Short mmCIF file of C-alpha atoms and ligand atoms in Angstrom, two decimals:
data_model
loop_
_atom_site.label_atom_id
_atom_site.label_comp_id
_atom_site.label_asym_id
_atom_site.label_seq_id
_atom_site.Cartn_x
_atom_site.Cartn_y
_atom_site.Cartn_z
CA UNK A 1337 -4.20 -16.17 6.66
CA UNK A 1338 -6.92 -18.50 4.82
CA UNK A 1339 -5.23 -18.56 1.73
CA UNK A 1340 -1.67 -19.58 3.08
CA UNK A 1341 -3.47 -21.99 5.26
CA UNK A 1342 -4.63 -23.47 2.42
CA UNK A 1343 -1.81 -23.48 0.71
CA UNK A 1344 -0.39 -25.55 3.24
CA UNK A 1345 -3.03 -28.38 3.40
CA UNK A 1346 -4.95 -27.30 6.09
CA UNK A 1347 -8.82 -27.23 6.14
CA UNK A 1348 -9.92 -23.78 6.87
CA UNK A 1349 -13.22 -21.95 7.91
CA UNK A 1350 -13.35 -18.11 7.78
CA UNK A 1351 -15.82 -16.10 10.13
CA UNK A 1352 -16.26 -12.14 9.15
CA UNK A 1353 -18.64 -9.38 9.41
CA UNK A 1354 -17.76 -7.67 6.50
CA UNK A 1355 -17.84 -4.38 7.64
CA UNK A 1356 -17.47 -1.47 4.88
CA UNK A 1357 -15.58 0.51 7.25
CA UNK A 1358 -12.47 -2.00 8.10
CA UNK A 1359 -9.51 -1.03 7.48
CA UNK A 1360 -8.97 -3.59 5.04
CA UNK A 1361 -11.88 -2.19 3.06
CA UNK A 1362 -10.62 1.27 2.99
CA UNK A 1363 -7.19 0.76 2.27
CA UNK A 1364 -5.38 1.65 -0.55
CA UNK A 1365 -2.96 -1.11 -0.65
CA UNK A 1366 -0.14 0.55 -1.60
CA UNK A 1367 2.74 -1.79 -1.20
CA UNK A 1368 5.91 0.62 -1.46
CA UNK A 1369 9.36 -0.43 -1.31
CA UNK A 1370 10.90 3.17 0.39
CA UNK A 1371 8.83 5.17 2.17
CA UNK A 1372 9.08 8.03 4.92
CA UNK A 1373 11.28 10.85 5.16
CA UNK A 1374 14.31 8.82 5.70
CA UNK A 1375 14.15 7.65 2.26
CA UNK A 1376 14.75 3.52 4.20
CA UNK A 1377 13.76 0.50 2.60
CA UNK A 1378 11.13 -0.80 3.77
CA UNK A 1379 11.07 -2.68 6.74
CA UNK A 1380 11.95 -6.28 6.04
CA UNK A 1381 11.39 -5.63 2.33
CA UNK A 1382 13.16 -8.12 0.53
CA UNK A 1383 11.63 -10.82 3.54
CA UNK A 1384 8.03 -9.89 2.91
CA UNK A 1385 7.74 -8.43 -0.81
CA UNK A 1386 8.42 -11.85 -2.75
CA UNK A 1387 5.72 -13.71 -0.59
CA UNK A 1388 2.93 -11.15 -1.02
CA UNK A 1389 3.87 -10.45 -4.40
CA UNK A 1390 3.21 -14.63 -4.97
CA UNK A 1391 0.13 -14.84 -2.74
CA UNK A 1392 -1.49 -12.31 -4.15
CA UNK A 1393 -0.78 -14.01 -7.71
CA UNK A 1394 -1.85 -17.58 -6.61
CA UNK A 1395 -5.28 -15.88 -5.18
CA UNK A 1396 -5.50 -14.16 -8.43
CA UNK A 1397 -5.54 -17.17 -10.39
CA UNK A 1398 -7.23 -19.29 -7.92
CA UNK A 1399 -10.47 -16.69 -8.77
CA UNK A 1400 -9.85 -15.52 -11.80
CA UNK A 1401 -10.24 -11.86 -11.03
CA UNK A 1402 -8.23 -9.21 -11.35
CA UNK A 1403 -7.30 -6.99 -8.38
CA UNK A 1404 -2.86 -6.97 -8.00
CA UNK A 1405 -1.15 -4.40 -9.54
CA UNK A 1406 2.61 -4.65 -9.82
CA UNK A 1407 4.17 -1.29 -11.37
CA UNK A 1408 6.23 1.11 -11.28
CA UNK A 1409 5.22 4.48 -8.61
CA UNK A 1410 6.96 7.74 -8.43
CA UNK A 1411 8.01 9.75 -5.54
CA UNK A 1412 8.32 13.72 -5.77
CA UNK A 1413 10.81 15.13 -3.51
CA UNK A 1414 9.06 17.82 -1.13
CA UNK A 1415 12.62 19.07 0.21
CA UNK A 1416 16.20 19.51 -1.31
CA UNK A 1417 17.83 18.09 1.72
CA UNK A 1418 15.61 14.89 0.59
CA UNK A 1419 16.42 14.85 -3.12
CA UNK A 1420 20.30 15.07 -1.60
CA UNK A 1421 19.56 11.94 0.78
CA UNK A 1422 18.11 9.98 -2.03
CA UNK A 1423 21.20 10.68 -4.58
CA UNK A 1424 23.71 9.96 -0.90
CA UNK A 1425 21.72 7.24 0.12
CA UNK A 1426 20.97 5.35 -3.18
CA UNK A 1427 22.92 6.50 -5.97
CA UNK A 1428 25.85 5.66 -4.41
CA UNK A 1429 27.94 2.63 -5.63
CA UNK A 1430 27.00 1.25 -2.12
CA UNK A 1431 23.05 1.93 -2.83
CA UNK A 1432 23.38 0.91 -6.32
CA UNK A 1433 24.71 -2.64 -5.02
CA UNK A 1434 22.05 -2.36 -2.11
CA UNK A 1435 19.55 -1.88 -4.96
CA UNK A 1436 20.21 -4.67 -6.89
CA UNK A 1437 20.52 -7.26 -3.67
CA UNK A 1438 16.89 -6.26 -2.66
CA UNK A 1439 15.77 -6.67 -5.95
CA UNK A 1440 14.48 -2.90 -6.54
CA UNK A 1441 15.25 -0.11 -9.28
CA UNK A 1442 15.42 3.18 -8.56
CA UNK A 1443 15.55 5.78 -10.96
CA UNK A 1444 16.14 9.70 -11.11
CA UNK A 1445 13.09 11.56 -12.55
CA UNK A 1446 12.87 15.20 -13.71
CA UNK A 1447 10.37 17.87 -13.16
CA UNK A 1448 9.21 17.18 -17.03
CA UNK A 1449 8.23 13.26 -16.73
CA UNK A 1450 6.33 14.00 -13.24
CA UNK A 1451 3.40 16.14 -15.20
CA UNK A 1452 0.85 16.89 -14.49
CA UNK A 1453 2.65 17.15 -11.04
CA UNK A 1454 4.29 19.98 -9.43
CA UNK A 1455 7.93 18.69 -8.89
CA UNK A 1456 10.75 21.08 -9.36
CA UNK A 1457 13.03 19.25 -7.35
CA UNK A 1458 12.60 16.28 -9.51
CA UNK A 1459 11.39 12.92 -8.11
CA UNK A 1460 12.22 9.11 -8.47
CA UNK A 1461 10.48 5.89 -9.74
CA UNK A 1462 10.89 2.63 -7.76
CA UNK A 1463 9.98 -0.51 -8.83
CA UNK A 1464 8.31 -2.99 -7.96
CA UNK A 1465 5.90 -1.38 -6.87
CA UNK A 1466 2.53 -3.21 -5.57
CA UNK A 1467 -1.34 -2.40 -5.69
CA UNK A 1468 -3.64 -4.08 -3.85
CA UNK A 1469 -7.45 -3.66 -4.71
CA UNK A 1470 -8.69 -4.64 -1.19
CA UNK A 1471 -12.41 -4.68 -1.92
CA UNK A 1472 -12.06 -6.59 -5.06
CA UNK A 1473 -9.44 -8.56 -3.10
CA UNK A 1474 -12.00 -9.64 -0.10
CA UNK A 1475 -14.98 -9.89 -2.23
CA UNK A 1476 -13.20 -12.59 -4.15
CA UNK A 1477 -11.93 -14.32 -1.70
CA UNK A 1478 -15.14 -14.45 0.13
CA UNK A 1479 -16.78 -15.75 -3.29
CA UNK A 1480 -13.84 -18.32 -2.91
CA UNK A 1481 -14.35 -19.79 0.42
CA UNK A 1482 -18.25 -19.56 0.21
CA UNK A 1483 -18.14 -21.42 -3.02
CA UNK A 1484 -16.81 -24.41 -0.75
CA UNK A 1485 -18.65 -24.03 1.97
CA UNK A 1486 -15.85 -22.40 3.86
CA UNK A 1487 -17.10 -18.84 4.55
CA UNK A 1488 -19.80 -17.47 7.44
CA UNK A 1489 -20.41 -14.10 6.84
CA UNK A 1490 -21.29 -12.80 10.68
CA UNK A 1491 -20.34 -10.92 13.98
CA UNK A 1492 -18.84 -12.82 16.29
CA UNK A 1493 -19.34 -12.34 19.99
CA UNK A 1494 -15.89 -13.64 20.36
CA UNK A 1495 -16.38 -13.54 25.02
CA UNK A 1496 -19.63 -16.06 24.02
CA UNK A 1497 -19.25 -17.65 21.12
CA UNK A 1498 -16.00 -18.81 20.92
CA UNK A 1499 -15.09 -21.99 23.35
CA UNK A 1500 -11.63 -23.51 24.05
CA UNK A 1501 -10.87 -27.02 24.57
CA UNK A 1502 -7.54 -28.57 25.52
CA UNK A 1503 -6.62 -30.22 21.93
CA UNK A 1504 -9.72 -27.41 19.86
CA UNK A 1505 -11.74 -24.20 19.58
CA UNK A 1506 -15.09 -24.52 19.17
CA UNK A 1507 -17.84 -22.29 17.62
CA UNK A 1508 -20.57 -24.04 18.77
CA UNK A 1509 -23.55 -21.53 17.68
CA UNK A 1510 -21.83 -22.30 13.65
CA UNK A 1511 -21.71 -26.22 14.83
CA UNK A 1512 -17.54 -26.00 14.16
CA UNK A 1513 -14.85 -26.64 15.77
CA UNK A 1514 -11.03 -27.04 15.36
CA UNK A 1515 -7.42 -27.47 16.08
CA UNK A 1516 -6.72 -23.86 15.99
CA UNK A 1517 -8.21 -20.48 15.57
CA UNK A 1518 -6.17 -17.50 14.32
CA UNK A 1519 -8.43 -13.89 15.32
CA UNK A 1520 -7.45 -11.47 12.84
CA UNK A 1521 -9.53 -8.64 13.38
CA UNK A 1522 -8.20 -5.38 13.59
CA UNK A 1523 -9.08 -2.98 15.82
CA UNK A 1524 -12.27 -5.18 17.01
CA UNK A 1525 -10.02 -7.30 18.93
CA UNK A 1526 -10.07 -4.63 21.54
CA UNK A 1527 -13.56 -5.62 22.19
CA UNK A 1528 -13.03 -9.48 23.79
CA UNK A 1529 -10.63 -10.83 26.25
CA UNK A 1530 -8.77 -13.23 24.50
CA UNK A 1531 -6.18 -10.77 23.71
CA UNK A 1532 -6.97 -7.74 25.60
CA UNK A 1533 -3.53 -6.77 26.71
CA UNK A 1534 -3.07 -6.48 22.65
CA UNK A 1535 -1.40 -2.99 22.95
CA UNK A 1536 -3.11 -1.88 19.57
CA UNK A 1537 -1.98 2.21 19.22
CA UNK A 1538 -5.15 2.66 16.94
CA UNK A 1539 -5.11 5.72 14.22
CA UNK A 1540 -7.59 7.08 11.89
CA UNK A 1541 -7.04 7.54 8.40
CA UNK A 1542 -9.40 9.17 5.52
CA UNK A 1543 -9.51 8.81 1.72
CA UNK A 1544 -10.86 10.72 -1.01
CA UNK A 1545 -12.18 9.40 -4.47
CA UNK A 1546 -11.87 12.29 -6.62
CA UNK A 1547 -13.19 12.52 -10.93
CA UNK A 1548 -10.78 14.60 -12.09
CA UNK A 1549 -9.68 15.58 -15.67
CA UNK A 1550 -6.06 15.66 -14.78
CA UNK A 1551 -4.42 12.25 -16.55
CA UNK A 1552 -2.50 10.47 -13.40
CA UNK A 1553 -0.18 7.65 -15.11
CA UNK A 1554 0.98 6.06 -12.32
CA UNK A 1555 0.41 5.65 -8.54
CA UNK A 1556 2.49 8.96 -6.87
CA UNK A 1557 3.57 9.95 -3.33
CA UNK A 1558 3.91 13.55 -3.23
CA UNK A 1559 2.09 15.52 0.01
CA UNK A 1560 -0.23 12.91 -0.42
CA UNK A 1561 -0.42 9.25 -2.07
CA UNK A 1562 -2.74 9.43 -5.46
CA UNK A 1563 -3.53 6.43 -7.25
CA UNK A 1564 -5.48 5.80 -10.03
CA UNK A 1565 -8.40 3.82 -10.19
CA UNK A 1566 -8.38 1.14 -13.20
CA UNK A 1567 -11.24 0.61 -14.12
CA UNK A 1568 -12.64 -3.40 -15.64
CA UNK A 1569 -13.23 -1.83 -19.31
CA UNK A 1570 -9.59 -0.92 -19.09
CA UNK A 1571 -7.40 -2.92 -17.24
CA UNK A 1572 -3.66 -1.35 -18.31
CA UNK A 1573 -4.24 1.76 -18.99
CA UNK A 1574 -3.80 4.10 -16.38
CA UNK A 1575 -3.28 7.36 -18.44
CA UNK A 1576 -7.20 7.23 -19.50
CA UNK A 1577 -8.30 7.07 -15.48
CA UNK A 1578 -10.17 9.51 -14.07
CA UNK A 1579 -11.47 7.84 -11.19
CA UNK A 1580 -8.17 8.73 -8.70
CA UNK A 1581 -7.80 7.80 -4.61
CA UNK A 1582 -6.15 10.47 -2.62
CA UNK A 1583 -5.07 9.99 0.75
CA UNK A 1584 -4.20 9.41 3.47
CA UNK A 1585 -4.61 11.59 6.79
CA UNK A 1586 -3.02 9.88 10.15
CA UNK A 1587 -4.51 10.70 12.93
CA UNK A 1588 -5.24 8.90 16.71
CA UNK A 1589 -7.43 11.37 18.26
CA UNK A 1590 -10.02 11.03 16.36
CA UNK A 1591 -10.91 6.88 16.22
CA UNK A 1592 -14.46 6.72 14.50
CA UNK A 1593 -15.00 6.53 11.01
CA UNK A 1594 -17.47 8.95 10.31
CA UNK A 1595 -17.15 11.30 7.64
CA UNK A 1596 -20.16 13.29 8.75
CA UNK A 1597 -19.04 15.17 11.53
CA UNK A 1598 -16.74 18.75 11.30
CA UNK A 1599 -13.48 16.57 12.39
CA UNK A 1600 -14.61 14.73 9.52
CA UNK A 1601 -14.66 17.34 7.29
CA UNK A 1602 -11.36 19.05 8.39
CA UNK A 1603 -9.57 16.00 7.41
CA UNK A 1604 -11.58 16.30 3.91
CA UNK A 1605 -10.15 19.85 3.46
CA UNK A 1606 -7.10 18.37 4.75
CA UNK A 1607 -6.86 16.12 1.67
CA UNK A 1608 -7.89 18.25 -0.95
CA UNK A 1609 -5.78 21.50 0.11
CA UNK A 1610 -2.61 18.64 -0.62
CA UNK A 1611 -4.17 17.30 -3.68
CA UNK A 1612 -4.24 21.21 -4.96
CA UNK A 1613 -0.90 21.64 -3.90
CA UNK A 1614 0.59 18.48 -5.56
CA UNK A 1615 -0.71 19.83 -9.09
CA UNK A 1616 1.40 21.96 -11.56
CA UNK A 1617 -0.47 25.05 -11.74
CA UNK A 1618 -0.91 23.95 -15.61
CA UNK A 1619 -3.16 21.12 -14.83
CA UNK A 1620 -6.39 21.83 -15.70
CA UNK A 1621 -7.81 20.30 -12.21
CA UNK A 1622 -5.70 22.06 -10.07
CA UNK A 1623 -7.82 24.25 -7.73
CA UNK A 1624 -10.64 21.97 -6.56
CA UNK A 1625 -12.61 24.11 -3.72
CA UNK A 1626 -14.80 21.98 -1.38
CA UNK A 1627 -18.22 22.92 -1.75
CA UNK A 1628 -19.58 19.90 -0.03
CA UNK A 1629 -19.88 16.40 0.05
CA UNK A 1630 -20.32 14.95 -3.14
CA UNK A 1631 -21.06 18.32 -4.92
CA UNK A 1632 -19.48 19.00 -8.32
CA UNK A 1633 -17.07 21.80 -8.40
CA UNK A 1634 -15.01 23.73 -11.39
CA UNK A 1635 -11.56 23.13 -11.22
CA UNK A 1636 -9.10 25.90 -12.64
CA UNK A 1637 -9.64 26.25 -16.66
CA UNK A 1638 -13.53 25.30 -16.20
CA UNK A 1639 -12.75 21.50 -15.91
CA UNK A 1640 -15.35 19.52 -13.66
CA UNK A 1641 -13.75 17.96 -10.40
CA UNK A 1642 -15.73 16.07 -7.92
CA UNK A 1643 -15.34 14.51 -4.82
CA UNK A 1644 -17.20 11.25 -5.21
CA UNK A 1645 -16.51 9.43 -1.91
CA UNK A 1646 -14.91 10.19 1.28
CA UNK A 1647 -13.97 7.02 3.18
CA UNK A 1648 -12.60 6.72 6.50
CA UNK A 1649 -11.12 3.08 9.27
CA UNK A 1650 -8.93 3.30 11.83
CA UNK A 1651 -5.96 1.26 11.51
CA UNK A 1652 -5.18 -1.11 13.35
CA UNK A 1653 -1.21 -0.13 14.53
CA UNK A 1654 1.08 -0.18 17.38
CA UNK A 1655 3.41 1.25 19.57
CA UNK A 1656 6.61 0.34 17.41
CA UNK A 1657 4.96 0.20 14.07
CA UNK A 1658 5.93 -3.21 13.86
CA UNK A 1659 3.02 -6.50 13.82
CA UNK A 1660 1.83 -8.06 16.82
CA UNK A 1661 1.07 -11.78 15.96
CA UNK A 1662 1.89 -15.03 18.36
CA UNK A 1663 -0.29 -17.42 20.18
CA UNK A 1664 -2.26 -16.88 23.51
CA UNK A 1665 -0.33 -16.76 26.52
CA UNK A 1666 -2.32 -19.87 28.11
CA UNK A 1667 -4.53 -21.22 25.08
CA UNK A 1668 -2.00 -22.95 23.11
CA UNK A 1669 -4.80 -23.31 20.19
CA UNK A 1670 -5.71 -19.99 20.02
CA UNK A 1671 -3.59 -17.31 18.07
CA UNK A 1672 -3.76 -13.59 16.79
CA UNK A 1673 -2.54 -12.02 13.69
CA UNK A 1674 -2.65 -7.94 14.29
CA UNK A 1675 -1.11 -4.75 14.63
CA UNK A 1676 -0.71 -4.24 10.75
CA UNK A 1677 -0.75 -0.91 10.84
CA UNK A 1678 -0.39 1.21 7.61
CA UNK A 1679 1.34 -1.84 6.28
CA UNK A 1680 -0.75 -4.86 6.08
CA UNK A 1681 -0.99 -5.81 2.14
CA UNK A 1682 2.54 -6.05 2.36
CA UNK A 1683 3.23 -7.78 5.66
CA UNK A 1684 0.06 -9.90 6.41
CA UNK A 1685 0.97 -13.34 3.85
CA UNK A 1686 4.64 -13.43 5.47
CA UNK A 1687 3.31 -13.02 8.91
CA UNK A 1688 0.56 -15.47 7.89
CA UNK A 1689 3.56 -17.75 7.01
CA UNK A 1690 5.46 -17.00 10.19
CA UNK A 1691 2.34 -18.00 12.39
CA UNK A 1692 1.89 -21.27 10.27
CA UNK A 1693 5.17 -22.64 10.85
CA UNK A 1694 4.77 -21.95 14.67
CA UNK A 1695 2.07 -23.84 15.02
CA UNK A 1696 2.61 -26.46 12.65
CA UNK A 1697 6.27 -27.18 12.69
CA UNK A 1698 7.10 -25.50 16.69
CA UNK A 1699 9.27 -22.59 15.44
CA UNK A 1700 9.45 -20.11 17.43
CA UNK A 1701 7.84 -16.12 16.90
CA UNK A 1702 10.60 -13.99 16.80
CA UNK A 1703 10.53 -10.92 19.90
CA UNK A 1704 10.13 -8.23 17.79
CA UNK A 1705 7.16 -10.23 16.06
CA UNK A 1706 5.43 -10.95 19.46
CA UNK A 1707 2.13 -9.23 20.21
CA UNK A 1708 3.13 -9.49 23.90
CA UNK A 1709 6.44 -7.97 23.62
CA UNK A 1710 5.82 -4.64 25.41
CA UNK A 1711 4.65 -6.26 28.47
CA UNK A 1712 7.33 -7.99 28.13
CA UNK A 1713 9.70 -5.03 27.90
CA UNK A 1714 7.80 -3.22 30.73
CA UNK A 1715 8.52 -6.20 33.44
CA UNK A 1716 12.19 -7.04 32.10
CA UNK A 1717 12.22 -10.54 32.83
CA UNK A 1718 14.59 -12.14 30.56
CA UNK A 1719 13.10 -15.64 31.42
CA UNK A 1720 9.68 -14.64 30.52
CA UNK A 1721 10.65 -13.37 27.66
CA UNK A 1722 12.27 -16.84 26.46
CA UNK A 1723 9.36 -18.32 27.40
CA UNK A 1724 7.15 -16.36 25.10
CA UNK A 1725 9.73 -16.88 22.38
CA UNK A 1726 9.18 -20.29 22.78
CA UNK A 1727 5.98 -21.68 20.30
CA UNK A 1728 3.17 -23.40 22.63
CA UNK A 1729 3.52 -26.77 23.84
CA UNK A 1730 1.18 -29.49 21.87
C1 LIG B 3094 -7.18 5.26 5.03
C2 LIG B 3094 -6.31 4.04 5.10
C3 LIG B 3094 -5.40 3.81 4.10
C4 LIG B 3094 -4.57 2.68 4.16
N1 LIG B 3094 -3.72 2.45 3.13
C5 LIG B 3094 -2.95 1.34 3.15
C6 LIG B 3094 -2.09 1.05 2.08
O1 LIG B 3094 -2.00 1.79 1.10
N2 LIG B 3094 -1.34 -0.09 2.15
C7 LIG B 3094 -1.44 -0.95 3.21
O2 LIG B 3094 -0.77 -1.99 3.23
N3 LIG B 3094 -2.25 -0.70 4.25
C8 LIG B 3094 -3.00 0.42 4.25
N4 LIG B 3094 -3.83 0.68 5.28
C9 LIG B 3094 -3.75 -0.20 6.45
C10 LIG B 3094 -4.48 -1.50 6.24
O3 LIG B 3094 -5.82 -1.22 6.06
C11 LIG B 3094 -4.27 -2.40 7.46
O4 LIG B 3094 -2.90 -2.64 7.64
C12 LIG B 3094 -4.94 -3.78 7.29
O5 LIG B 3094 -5.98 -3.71 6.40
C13 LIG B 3094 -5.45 -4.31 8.60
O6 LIG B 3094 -6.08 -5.54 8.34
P1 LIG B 3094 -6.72 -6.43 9.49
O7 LIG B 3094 -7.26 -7.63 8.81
O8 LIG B 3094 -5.76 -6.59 10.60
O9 LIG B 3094 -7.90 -5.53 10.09
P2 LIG B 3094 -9.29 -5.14 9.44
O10 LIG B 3094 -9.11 -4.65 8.07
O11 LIG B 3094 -9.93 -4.22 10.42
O12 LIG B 3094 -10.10 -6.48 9.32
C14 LIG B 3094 -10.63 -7.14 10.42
C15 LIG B 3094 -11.83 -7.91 9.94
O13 LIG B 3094 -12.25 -8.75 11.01
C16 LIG B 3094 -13.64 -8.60 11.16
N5 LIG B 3094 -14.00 -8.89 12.55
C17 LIG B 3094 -13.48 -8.34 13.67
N6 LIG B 3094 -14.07 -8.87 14.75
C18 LIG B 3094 -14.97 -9.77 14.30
C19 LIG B 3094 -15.90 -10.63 14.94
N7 LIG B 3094 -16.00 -10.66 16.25
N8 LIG B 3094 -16.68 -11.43 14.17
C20 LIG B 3094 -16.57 -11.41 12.81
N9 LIG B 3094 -15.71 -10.60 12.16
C21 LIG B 3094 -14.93 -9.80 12.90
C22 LIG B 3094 -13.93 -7.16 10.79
O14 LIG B 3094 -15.30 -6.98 10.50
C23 LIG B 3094 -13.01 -7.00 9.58
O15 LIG B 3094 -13.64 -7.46 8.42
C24 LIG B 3094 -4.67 1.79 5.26
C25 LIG B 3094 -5.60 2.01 6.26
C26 LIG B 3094 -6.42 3.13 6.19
C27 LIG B 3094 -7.43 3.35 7.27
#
């Protein structure tokens, strides 16, 4: 939101308690162009892929660090009635022209180039295909916006710190105010009354870093997403990582973010009982037992495999998978930016967009962009429902 802000000429101040455990922090930022069983593009794709795919670049530049990853990624098919819907669905002259409209390639792959996977249904490799480093992503923009004075690194206590004036919001305890305050914060917002009718459908997810010996060239969905870590000594080389990220579970019992307790753990042996499955039985690290938390263990052929970090946020989703952004029902000045779900590397600079030119140029939120659009549902009213269509008066 601060760096499209920006972009547009505005002044901006960012407040956040950079928790380790946000979502944002524990995200792989995967940006995938088809995912689920269906095979579908993903939603609004060709919409919200070119503008993250140029944020991210400006905000690159703009700190010199490293921390966007555009590539290819491979998907193994787990069925053979979905290796037959991706040959019906996109190798058809019809997907073929689809294809090229929405600006992605999608290409057959056999058993032999997805090593050291097991895939003897074959896969497919889509491009682009997007990684976001989200701690090295926040870090530098915080280094950003601090380095101009723009960046308060605290909790908010958004019932008692945060005032609203006709024509401003005011922060009086940081001594700022002004014309309009965006809260973007996940599944805190639950915790203040601005927006507590946000219907936020929260689930947990869990990660695991794993060393392993097994050479992973590119990022792969198989039971499970892996990706491979780059690391700074060697930027683009994937096929010499060992540092790999494999995840994630999905889950909305379970909404803290421990990794300590047995729910905790199950979710661990969740993760590695799909990483052993993914392997060929060749691979040297295929076989990993859990001995523990951060305990080497000895892989198949003798190789060493450890689980270096398990990592854990809840997500901040809702009801329809789709965002809930739009400005307060009675606070013209004050807006929200939420409900990203599993999705929010690739949708969060469009919506960021979408927000700015509602409140800068009067355009209106479209429904199924509206955080109050399920209330809106529930009562049926098709007046209110062009009224909250309809961008705040100034
Ligand atoms: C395991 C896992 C894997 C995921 N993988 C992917 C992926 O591959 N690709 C993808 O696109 N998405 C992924 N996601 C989802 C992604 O993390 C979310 O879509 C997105 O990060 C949500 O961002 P957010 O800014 O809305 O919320 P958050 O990341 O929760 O950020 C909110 C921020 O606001 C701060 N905040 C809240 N209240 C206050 C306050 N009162 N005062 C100060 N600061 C406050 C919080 O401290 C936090 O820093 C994954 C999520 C999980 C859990």
């Amino acid at each position: 939101m601060a760096w499209q802000a920006t972009q547009r000429g505005l002044e901006v101040a960012v407040i956040d308690d950079p928790t380790p455990s946000s979502s944002s922090r524990v995200a792989a930022g995967l940006v995938t162009p088809i995912t689920g069983d269906r095979l579908a593009l993903s939603w609004r794709w060709s919409e919200f892929y070119p503008v993250c795919n140029a944020l991210y670049e400006h905000a690159q530049r703009s700190t010199a660090t490293d921390f966007w990853h555009v590539a290819a990624a491979w998907r193994v098919f787990q069925s053979d009635p979905e290796r037959e819907r991706f040959f019906h669905r996109w190798w058809s002259e019809e997907g073929k022209r689809e294809m090229a409209a929405c600006g992605i390639t999608l290409e057959p792959m056999h058993e032999d180039q997805l090593l050291p996977f097991r895939a003897p249904r074959g896969g497919f490799s889509m491009c682009p295909a997007g990684r976001l480093d989200t701690r090295a992503y926040l870090d530098a923009t915080a280094k950003h916006f601090r380095s101009k004075d723009r960046w308060y690194s605290m909790r908010l206590d958004c019932n008692e710190d945060l005032k609203v004036a006709p024509d401003r919001v005011l922060v009086p305890r940081l001594g700022l105010q002004g014309r309009i305050m965006v809260l973007c914060q996940g599944i805190a917002a639950r915790t203040n009354h601005w927006f507590a009718g946000l219907p936020l459908h929260p689930a947990r997810g869990d990660i695991l870093e794993l060393s392993t010996d097994a050479s992973i060239p590119a990022v792969v969905h198989h039971e499970a997403w892996v990706v491979p870590v780059q690391s700074a000594s060697e930027p683009n080389d994937h096929s010499r990582c060992r540092r790999i990220l494999v995840g994630a579970t999905y889950d909305r019992q379970c909404l803290d973010t421990s990794v300590d307790h047995s729910t905790a753990r199950g979710f661990r042996s969740e993760l590695l009982q799909r990483w052993n499955n993914m392997l060929a039985a060749s691979t040297p690290s295929a076989g990993v037992h859990d001995p523990g938390y951060c305990e080497a263990s000895i892989g198949g052929d003798g190789y060493e495999v450890s689980v270096l970090r398990h990592l854990a946020a809840v997500r901040p989703a809702s009801y329809d998978r789709h965002p809930l952004i739009g400005p307060h029902p009675t606070e013209p000045n004050l807006y929200c930016l939420n409900g990203l779900g599993s999705k929010g590397s690739l949708m969060a600079p469009q919506l960021a967009n979408l927000l700015l030119d509602c409140m800068l140029e009067n355009k209106a939120i479209e429904p199924s962009l509206q955080w109050r659009r399920r209330e809106d549902k529930t009562r049926g009213d098709d007046d209110l429902r062009s009224d909250l269509s309809r961008p705040p008066k100034r």
